[in-house]
Amino acid sequence: MENLEKPKTWVQESKRIVFFGGAGVSTESGIPDFRSVDGLYNQKFDYPPETIISHSFFLKNPEYFFRFYREKMLPLGFSPNITHKKLAQWEEVGKLTAVITQNIDGLHQKAGSHRVLELHGSVLRNYCMKCHKSYSAEYVKNSQGICRCDCGGIIKPDVVLYEESLDSQVLEKSIYAIAQCDLLIVGGTSLTVYPAAGLLRYYPGHRLVLINRDETPYDNQADLVLHESLGKVFEQLP
Ligand code: CNA
Protein backbone atom coordinates (compact mmCIF):
# COMPACT_ATOMS: atom_id res chain seq x y z
CA MET A 1 0.00 0.00 0.00
CA GLU A 2 1.35 3.41 -0.97
CA ASN A 3 1.90 6.20 1.52
CA LEU A 4 -1.41 7.85 2.30
CA GLU A 5 -0.08 10.84 4.26
CA LYS A 6 -0.87 13.29 1.44
CA PRO A 7 -4.52 12.28 0.90
CA LYS A 8 -5.06 12.04 4.65
CA THR A 9 -3.85 15.62 5.12
CA TRP A 10 -5.88 16.82 2.15
CA VAL A 11 -9.06 15.28 3.55
CA GLN A 12 -8.38 16.87 6.95
CA GLU A 13 -7.83 20.29 5.41
CA SER A 14 -10.79 20.23 3.02
CA LYS A 15 -14.20 21.78 3.52
CA ARG A 16 -15.77 21.09 0.13
CA ILE A 17 -14.83 17.58 -0.96
CA VAL A 18 -16.48 16.15 -4.06
CA PHE A 19 -16.34 12.44 -4.78
CA PHE A 20 -16.90 11.29 -8.35
CA GLY A 21 -17.33 7.54 -8.68
CA GLY A 22 -18.40 4.58 -10.74
CA ALA A 23 -19.13 0.88 -10.60
CA GLY A 24 -15.86 0.16 -8.73
CA VAL A 25 -17.34 1.84 -5.64
CA SER A 26 -19.86 -0.99 -5.31
CA THR A 27 -17.75 -4.03 -6.25
CA GLU A 28 -16.75 -4.41 -2.59
CA SER A 29 -20.47 -4.66 -1.80
CA GLY A 30 -20.67 -7.60 -4.20
CA ILE A 31 -22.06 -5.87 -7.31
CA PRO A 32 -19.90 -6.61 -10.39
CA ASP A 33 -18.68 -3.69 -12.52
CA PHE A 34 -18.68 -3.59 -16.34
CA ARG A 35 -15.05 -3.50 -17.40
CA SER A 36 -12.95 -5.49 -14.91
CA VAL A 37 -11.83 -8.94 -16.10
CA ASP A 38 -14.71 -10.55 -14.23
CA GLY A 39 -17.08 -7.69 -15.14
CA LEU A 40 -20.20 -7.83 -17.25
CA TYR A 41 -18.46 -6.88 -20.51
CA ASN A 42 -16.27 -9.96 -20.37
CA GLN A 43 -19.22 -12.36 -20.24
CA LYS A 44 -20.86 -13.77 -23.38
CA PHE A 45 -24.33 -12.66 -24.48
CA ASP A 46 -26.24 -12.79 -27.79
CA TYR A 47 -25.53 -9.07 -28.28
CA PRO A 48 -22.89 -6.73 -26.81
CA PRO A 49 -24.12 -5.22 -23.48
CA GLU A 50 -23.95 -1.69 -25.00
CA THR A 51 -26.50 -2.84 -27.58
CA ILE A 52 -28.87 -4.47 -25.09
CA ILE A 53 -28.91 -1.47 -22.77
CA SER A 54 -29.49 1.06 -25.52
CA HIS A 55 -32.68 3.04 -26.04
CA SER A 56 -33.40 1.63 -29.49
CA PHE A 57 -32.93 -1.97 -28.32
CA PHE A 58 -35.24 -1.34 -25.35
CA LEU A 59 -37.98 -0.23 -27.77
CA LYS A 60 -37.31 -2.94 -30.38
CA ASN A 61 -36.77 -5.93 -28.12
CA PRO A 62 -38.12 -5.12 -24.63
CA GLU A 63 -38.52 -8.77 -23.69
CA TYR A 64 -34.80 -9.48 -24.15
CA PHE A 65 -33.93 -6.18 -22.48
CA PHE A 66 -35.91 -7.06 -19.37
CA ARG A 67 -34.43 -10.56 -19.17
CA PHE A 68 -30.91 -9.11 -19.23
CA TYR A 69 -31.83 -6.19 -16.99
CA ARG A 70 -33.43 -8.33 -14.25
CA GLU A 71 -30.57 -10.80 -14.24
CA LYS A 72 -27.56 -8.49 -14.63
CA MET A 73 -28.45 -4.93 -13.80
CA LEU A 74 -30.89 -4.96 -10.93
CA PRO A 75 -28.75 -5.12 -7.81
CA LEU A 76 -31.16 -5.57 -4.92
CA GLY A 77 -30.35 -6.69 -1.39
CA PHE A 78 -26.77 -5.35 -1.29
CA SER A 79 -25.32 -3.24 1.54
CA PRO A 80 -23.09 -0.17 1.47
CA ASN A 81 -19.36 -0.72 2.10
CA ILE A 82 -16.72 1.39 3.86
CA THR A 83 -16.39 3.82 0.92
CA HIS A 84 -20.13 4.61 0.81
CA LYS A 85 -20.18 4.94 4.59
CA LYS A 86 -17.19 7.24 4.92
CA LEU A 87 -18.52 9.55 2.22
CA ALA A 88 -21.81 9.78 4.13
CA GLN A 89 -19.88 10.65 7.31
CA TRP A 90 -17.95 13.41 5.54
CA GLU A 91 -21.25 14.88 4.37
CA GLU A 92 -22.65 14.70 7.89
CA VAL A 93 -19.74 16.62 9.39
CA GLY A 94 -19.95 19.24 6.64
CA LYS A 95 -16.81 18.31 4.70
CA LEU A 96 -18.36 17.00 1.53
CA THR A 97 -20.60 18.90 -0.86
CA ALA A 98 -21.52 16.17 -3.34
CA VAL A 99 -21.18 12.57 -4.38
CA ILE A 100 -21.45 12.40 -8.15
CA THR A 101 -22.06 8.83 -9.21
CA GLN A 102 -22.45 6.86 -12.41
CA ASN A 103 -23.92 4.03 -10.35
CA ILE A 104 -27.58 3.14 -10.46
CA ASP A 105 -27.73 1.02 -7.29
CA GLY A 106 -28.79 3.60 -4.66
CA LEU A 107 -26.10 2.47 -2.19
CA HIS A 108 -24.85 5.99 -1.38
CA GLN A 109 -28.31 6.96 -0.13
CA LYS A 110 -28.58 3.67 1.73
CA ALA A 111 -25.34 4.61 3.53
CA GLY A 112 -26.89 7.94 4.57
CA SER A 113 -25.71 10.36 1.86
CA HIS A 114 -28.22 13.01 0.77
CA ARG A 115 -26.16 15.10 -1.62
CA VAL A 116 -26.00 12.47 -4.34
CA LEU A 117 -26.05 13.38 -8.02
CA GLU A 118 -27.00 10.30 -10.02
CA LEU A 119 -25.70 10.90 -13.53
CA HIS A 120 -27.13 7.66 -14.88
CA GLY A 121 -30.35 7.49 -12.86
CA SER A 122 -31.42 4.76 -10.46
CA VAL A 123 -32.92 1.29 -10.66
CA LEU A 124 -35.02 2.24 -7.62
CA ARG A 125 -37.26 4.49 -9.76
CA ASN A 126 -39.42 3.06 -12.53
CA TYR A 127 -42.19 4.72 -14.48
CA CYS A 128 -44.93 3.65 -16.87
CA MET A 129 -44.16 5.19 -20.26
CA LYS A 130 -47.88 5.74 -20.87
CA CYS A 131 -49.45 6.97 -17.60
CA HIS A 132 -46.24 7.71 -15.60
CA LYS A 133 -47.31 5.64 -12.59
CA SER A 134 -44.28 4.78 -10.49
CA TYR A 135 -43.17 1.26 -9.54
CA SER A 136 -40.59 -0.22 -7.16
CA ALA A 137 -37.49 -2.09 -8.24
CA GLU A 138 -38.92 -5.20 -6.55
CA TYR A 139 -41.98 -4.97 -8.80
CA VAL A 140 -39.73 -4.92 -11.86
CA LYS A 141 -37.56 -7.75 -10.52
CA ASN A 142 -40.58 -9.98 -9.81
CA SER A 143 -42.40 -9.29 -13.06
CA GLN A 144 -42.26 -11.70 -15.98
CA GLY A 145 -41.49 -10.95 -19.63
CA ILE A 146 -42.04 -7.31 -20.58
CA CYS A 147 -42.64 -5.33 -17.38
CA ARG A 148 -46.04 -3.69 -17.72
CA CYS A 149 -48.19 -1.20 -15.82
CA ASP A 150 -51.84 -1.81 -14.81
CA CYS A 151 -52.76 0.41 -17.77
CA GLY A 152 -50.88 -1.84 -20.22
CA GLY A 153 -48.01 0.59 -20.82
CA ILE A 154 -44.39 -0.56 -20.61
CA ILE A 155 -42.56 0.35 -17.39
CA LYS A 156 -39.17 1.92 -17.99
CA PRO A 157 -36.46 1.94 -15.33
CA ASP A 158 -35.24 5.50 -14.67
CA VAL A 159 -31.72 4.66 -15.81
CA VAL A 160 -29.95 6.44 -18.63
CA LEU A 161 -29.57 3.98 -21.50
CA TYR A 162 -27.03 4.30 -24.29
CA GLU A 163 -28.29 6.84 -26.91
CA GLU A 164 -30.15 8.75 -24.17
CA SER A 165 -28.98 12.07 -22.83
CA LEU A 166 -28.18 12.84 -19.23
CA ASP A 167 -30.52 14.92 -17.08
CA SER A 168 -29.35 18.49 -17.68
CA GLN A 169 -30.03 19.64 -14.11
CA VAL A 170 -28.00 16.80 -12.61
CA LEU A 171 -25.21 17.59 -15.06
CA GLU A 172 -25.25 21.32 -14.21
CA LYS A 173 -25.21 20.64 -10.47
CA SER A 174 -22.29 18.25 -10.96
CA ILE A 175 -20.30 20.81 -12.91
CA TYR A 176 -21.00 23.45 -10.25
CA ALA A 177 -19.95 21.13 -7.40
CA ILE A 178 -16.71 20.16 -9.16
CA ALA A 179 -15.88 23.75 -10.06
CA GLN A 180 -16.29 24.83 -6.40
CA CYS A 181 -14.62 21.93 -4.60
CA ASP A 182 -11.28 22.04 -2.79
CA LEU A 183 -10.55 18.31 -3.12
CA LEU A 184 -11.79 16.07 -5.91
CA ILE A 185 -11.56 12.33 -5.31
CA VAL A 186 -12.31 10.18 -8.33
CA GLY A 187 -12.65 6.46 -7.74
CA GLY A 188 -13.83 3.14 -9.11
CA THR A 189 -14.43 4.33 -12.62
CA SER A 190 -12.74 3.44 -15.90
CA LEU A 191 -13.44 7.04 -17.04
CA THR A 192 -14.44 5.82 -20.48
CA VAL A 193 -18.16 6.65 -20.46
CA TYR A 194 -19.02 10.12 -21.74
CA PRO A 195 -20.18 12.77 -21.03
CA ALA A 196 -19.64 11.69 -17.38
CA ALA A 197 -15.87 11.27 -17.67
CA GLY A 198 -15.53 14.73 -19.23
CA LEU A 199 -16.70 16.34 -15.96
CA LEU A 200 -13.17 16.16 -14.59
CA ARG A 201 -12.11 19.07 -16.75
CA TYR A 202 -14.21 21.45 -14.65
CA TYR A 203 -11.95 21.00 -11.62
CA PRO A 204 -9.71 24.05 -11.37
CA GLY A 205 -7.59 23.01 -8.36
CA HIS A 206 -4.49 20.96 -7.65
CA ARG A 207 -5.86 18.27 -5.41
CA LEU A 208 -7.26 15.69 -7.77
CA VAL A 209 -6.89 12.20 -6.31
CA LEU A 210 -7.64 9.22 -8.54
CA ILE A 211 -8.16 5.84 -6.86
CA ASN A 212 -8.73 2.97 -9.28
CA ARG A 213 -7.50 -0.60 -9.46
CA ASP A 214 -6.76 -0.34 -13.20
CA GLU A 215 -5.15 2.50 -15.12
CA THR A 216 -7.44 5.14 -16.62
CA PRO A 217 -7.01 7.61 -19.49
CA TYR A 218 -6.89 10.40 -16.87
CA ASP A 219 -4.03 9.06 -14.73
CA ASN A 220 -1.59 11.66 -16.07
CA GLN A 221 -3.94 14.53 -15.19
CA ALA A 222 -4.34 13.64 -11.52
CA ASP A 223 -2.21 15.14 -8.74
CA LEU A 224 -2.12 11.77 -7.00
CA VAL A 225 -2.93 8.34 -8.46
CA LEU A 226 -3.50 5.27 -6.29
CA HIS A 227 -3.90 1.93 -8.08
CA GLU A 228 -5.53 0.37 -5.05
CA SER A 229 -8.88 -0.94 -3.98
CA LEU A 230 -11.11 1.83 -2.68
CA GLY A 231 -11.92 -0.03 0.52
CA LYS A 232 -8.25 -0.32 1.49
CA VAL A 233 -7.72 3.41 0.95
CA PHE A 234 -10.97 4.62 2.50
CA GLU A 235 -10.56 2.60 5.69
CA GLN A 236 -7.39 4.61 6.33
CA LEU A 237 -8.73 8.06 5.52
CA PRO A 238 -9.89 10.27 8.40
P1 CNA B 1 -16.51 0.38 -15.31
O1 CNA B 1 -16.26 0.84 -16.69
O2 CNA B 1 -16.99 -1.00 -15.10
O3 CNA B 1 -15.15 0.60 -14.51
C1 CNA B 1 -15.02 0.25 -13.18
C2 CNA B 1 -13.59 0.57 -12.76
O4 CNA B 1 -13.50 0.40 -11.35
C3 CNA B 1 -12.54 -0.32 -13.38
O5 CNA B 1 -11.54 0.50 -13.97
C4 CNA B 1 -11.95 -1.12 -12.20
O6 CNA B 1 -10.55 -1.25 -12.27
C5 CNA B 1 -12.31 -0.25 -11.02
N1 CNA B 1 -12.59 -0.99 -9.80
C6 CNA B 1 -13.40 -2.05 -9.63
N2 CNA B 1 -13.50 -2.38 -8.33
C7 CNA B 1 -12.68 -1.50 -7.68
C8 CNA B 1 -12.35 -1.33 -6.31
N3 CNA B 1 -12.87 -2.10 -5.36
N4 CNA B 1 -11.49 -0.34 -5.98
C9 CNA B 1 -10.96 0.47 -6.92
N5 CNA B 1 -11.25 0.34 -8.23
C10 CNA B 1 -12.10 -0.62 -8.59
O7 CNA B 1 -17.53 1.33 -14.55
P2 CNA B 1 -17.84 2.88 -14.76
O8 CNA B 1 -18.68 3.28 -13.63
O9 CNA B 1 -16.61 3.64 -15.06
O10 CNA B 1 -18.71 2.84 -16.10
C11 CNA B 1 -19.80 3.49 -16.19
C12 CNA B 1 -21.08 2.61 -16.24
C13 CNA B 1 -21.06 1.35 -15.42
C14 CNA B 1 -22.15 3.42 -15.62
O11 CNA B 1 -23.08 3.74 -16.60
C15 CNA B 1 -22.80 2.59 -14.52
O12 CNA B 1 -24.19 2.78 -14.51
C16 CNA B 1 -22.47 1.20 -14.87
N6 CNA B 1 -22.54 0.22 -13.76
C17 CNA B 1 -23.08 0.53 -12.55
C18 CNA B 1 -23.13 -0.42 -11.53
C19 CNA B 1 -23.74 -0.05 -10.20
O13 CNA B 1 -24.65 0.76 -10.15
N7 CNA B 1 -23.23 -0.62 -9.11
C20 CNA B 1 -22.62 -1.71 -11.75
C21 CNA B 1 -22.08 -2.00 -13.02
C22 CNA B 1 -22.04 -1.03 -14.00
mmCIF file of C-alpha atoms and ligand atoms in Angstrom, residues 21-28 31-36 39-41 53 72-73 75 81 101-107 120-121 123 159-160 162 187-193 196 211-216 226-232, ligand 1:
data_model
loop_
_atom_site.group_PDB
_atom_site.id
_atom_site.type_symbol
_atom_site.label_atom_id
_atom_site.label_comp_id
_atom_site.label_asym_id
_atom_site.label_seq_id
_atom_site.Cartn_x
_atom_site.Cartn_y
_atom_site.Cartn_z
ATOM 1 C CA GLY A 21 -17.332 7.540 -8.684
ATOM 2 C CA GLY A 22 -18.396 4.582 -10.739
ATOM 3 C CA ALA A 23 -19.125 0.885 -10.599
ATOM 4 C CA GLY A 24 -15.858 0.163 -8.726
ATOM 5 C CA VAL A 25 -17.344 1.840 -5.638
ATOM 6 C CA SER A 26 -19.857 -0.986 -5.309
ATOM 7 C CA THR A 27 -17.749 -4.030 -6.252
ATOM 8 C CA GLU A 28 -16.747 -4.411 -2.594
ATOM 9 C CA ILE A 31 -22.056 -5.868 -7.312
ATOM 10 C CA PRO A 32 -19.903 -6.614 -10.393
ATOM 11 C CA ASP A 33 -18.678 -3.695 -12.517
ATOM 12 C CA PHE A 34 -18.685 -3.585 -16.339
ATOM 13 C CA ARG A 35 -15.046 -3.496 -17.402
ATOM 14 C CA SER A 36 -12.951 -5.488 -14.914
ATOM 15 C CA GLY A 39 -17.076 -7.691 -15.141
ATOM 16 C CA LEU A 40 -20.200 -7.834 -17.250
ATOM 17 C CA TYR A 41 -18.461 -6.881 -20.511
ATOM 18 C CA ILE A 53 -28.905 -1.475 -22.766
ATOM 19 C CA LYS A 72 -27.564 -8.495 -14.632
ATOM 20 C CA MET A 73 -28.451 -4.925 -13.796
ATOM 21 C CA PRO A 75 -28.745 -5.119 -7.814
ATOM 22 C CA ASN A 81 -19.364 -0.716 2.102
ATOM 23 C CA THR A 101 -22.058 8.832 -9.214
ATOM 24 C CA GLN A 102 -22.449 6.863 -12.409
ATOM 25 C CA ASN A 103 -23.925 4.029 -10.349
ATOM 26 C CA ILE A 104 -27.582 3.143 -10.462
ATOM 27 C CA ASP A 105 -27.727 1.023 -7.291
ATOM 28 C CA GLY A 106 -28.789 3.601 -4.665
ATOM 29 C CA LEU A 107 -26.099 2.472 -2.193
ATOM 30 C CA HIS A 120 -27.131 7.656 -14.885
ATOM 31 C CA GLY A 121 -30.345 7.488 -12.862
ATOM 32 C CA VAL A 123 -32.925 1.287 -10.664
ATOM 33 C CA VAL A 159 -31.724 4.656 -15.811
ATOM 34 C CA VAL A 160 -29.946 6.439 -18.626
ATOM 35 C CA TYR A 162 -27.029 4.300 -24.292
ATOM 36 C CA GLY A 187 -12.652 6.461 -7.737
ATOM 37 C CA GLY A 188 -13.827 3.141 -9.108
ATOM 38 C CA THR A 189 -14.434 4.333 -12.622
ATOM 39 C CA SER A 190 -12.736 3.444 -15.904
ATOM 40 C CA LEU A 191 -13.442 7.042 -17.044
ATOM 41 C CA THR A 192 -14.436 5.817 -20.483
ATOM 42 C CA VAL A 193 -18.156 6.649 -20.459
ATOM 43 C CA ALA A 196 -19.644 11.690 -17.379
ATOM 44 C CA ILE A 211 -8.165 5.836 -6.858
ATOM 45 C CA ASN A 212 -8.729 2.973 -9.276
ATOM 46 C CA ARG A 213 -7.501 -0.596 -9.460
ATOM 47 C CA ASP A 214 -6.763 -0.339 -13.203
ATOM 48 C CA GLU A 215 -5.153 2.499 -15.121
ATOM 49 C CA THR A 216 -7.435 5.136 -16.622
ATOM 50 C CA LEU A 226 -3.497 5.266 -6.292
ATOM 51 C CA HIS A 227 -3.900 1.934 -8.084
ATOM 52 C CA GLU A 228 -5.534 0.368 -5.052
ATOM 53 C CA SER A 229 -8.883 -0.942 -3.979
ATOM 54 C CA LEU A 230 -11.114 1.828 -2.680
ATOM 55 C CA GLY A 231 -11.920 -0.027 0.520
ATOM 56 C CA LYS A 232 -8.252 -0.320 1.485
HETATM 57 P P1 CNA B 1 -16.512 0.384 -15.310
HETATM 58 O O1 CNA B 1 -16.256 0.835 -16.690
HETATM 59 O O2 CNA B 1 -16.987 -1.004 -15.103
HETATM 60 O O3 CNA B 1 -15.152 0.599 -14.509
HETATM 61 C C1 CNA B 1 -15.018 0.246 -13.175
HETATM 62 C C2 CNA B 1 -13.591 0.573 -12.759
HETATM 63 O O4 CNA B 1 -13.499 0.399 -11.346
HETATM 64 C C3 CNA B 1 -12.543 -0.318 -13.384
HETATM 65 O O5 CNA B 1 -11.540 0.499 -13.975
HETATM 66 C C4 CNA B 1 -11.949 -1.120 -12.199
HETATM 67 O O6 CNA B 1 -10.547 -1.245 -12.273
HETATM 68 C C5 CNA B 1 -12.310 -0.254 -11.020
HETATM 69 N N1 CNA B 1 -12.593 -0.989 -9.796
HETATM 70 C C6 CNA B 1 -13.404 -2.050 -9.633
HETATM 71 N N2 CNA B 1 -13.497 -2.376 -8.334
HETATM 72 C C7 CNA B 1 -12.679 -1.502 -7.676
HETATM 73 C C8 CNA B 1 -12.350 -1.334 -6.313
HETATM 74 N N3 CNA B 1 -12.870 -2.104 -5.361
HETATM 75 N N4 CNA B 1 -11.493 -0.335 -5.976
HETATM 76 C C9 CNA B 1 -10.956 0.468 -6.924
HETATM 77 N N5 CNA B 1 -11.246 0.344 -8.231
HETATM 78 C C10 CNA B 1 -12.101 -0.616 -8.592
HETATM 79 O O7 CNA B 1 -17.534 1.327 -14.554
HETATM 80 P P2 CNA B 1 -17.836 2.879 -14.765
HETATM 81 O O8 CNA B 1 -18.678 3.279 -13.625
HETATM 82 O O9 CNA B 1 -16.608 3.643 -15.062
HETATM 83 O O10 CNA B 1 -18.708 2.841 -16.104
HETATM 84 C C11 CNA B 1 -19.798 3.493 -16.189
HETATM 85 C C12 CNA B 1 -21.078 2.609 -16.236
HETATM 86 C C13 CNA B 1 -21.062 1.351 -15.421
HETATM 87 C C14 CNA B 1 -22.149 3.421 -15.619
HETATM 88 O O11 CNA B 1 -23.080 3.736 -16.597
HETATM 89 C C15 CNA B 1 -22.805 2.593 -14.517
HETATM 90 O O12 CNA B 1 -24.193 2.779 -14.514
HETATM 91 C C16 CNA B 1 -22.468 1.198 -14.866
HETATM 92 N N6 CNA B 1 -22.542 0.216 -13.759
HETATM 93 C C17 CNA B 1 -23.075 0.526 -12.548
HETATM 94 C C18 CNA B 1 -23.133 -0.418 -11.535
HETATM 95 C C19 CNA B 1 -23.736 -0.052 -10.200
HETATM 96 O O13 CNA B 1 -24.651 0.762 -10.148
HETATM 97 N N7 CNA B 1 -23.225 -0.616 -9.112
HETATM 98 C C20 CNA B 1 -22.622 -1.705 -11.750
HETATM 99 C C21 CNA B 1 -22.081 -2.001 -13.020
HETATM 100 C C22 CNA B 1 -22.038 -1.030 -14.003
#
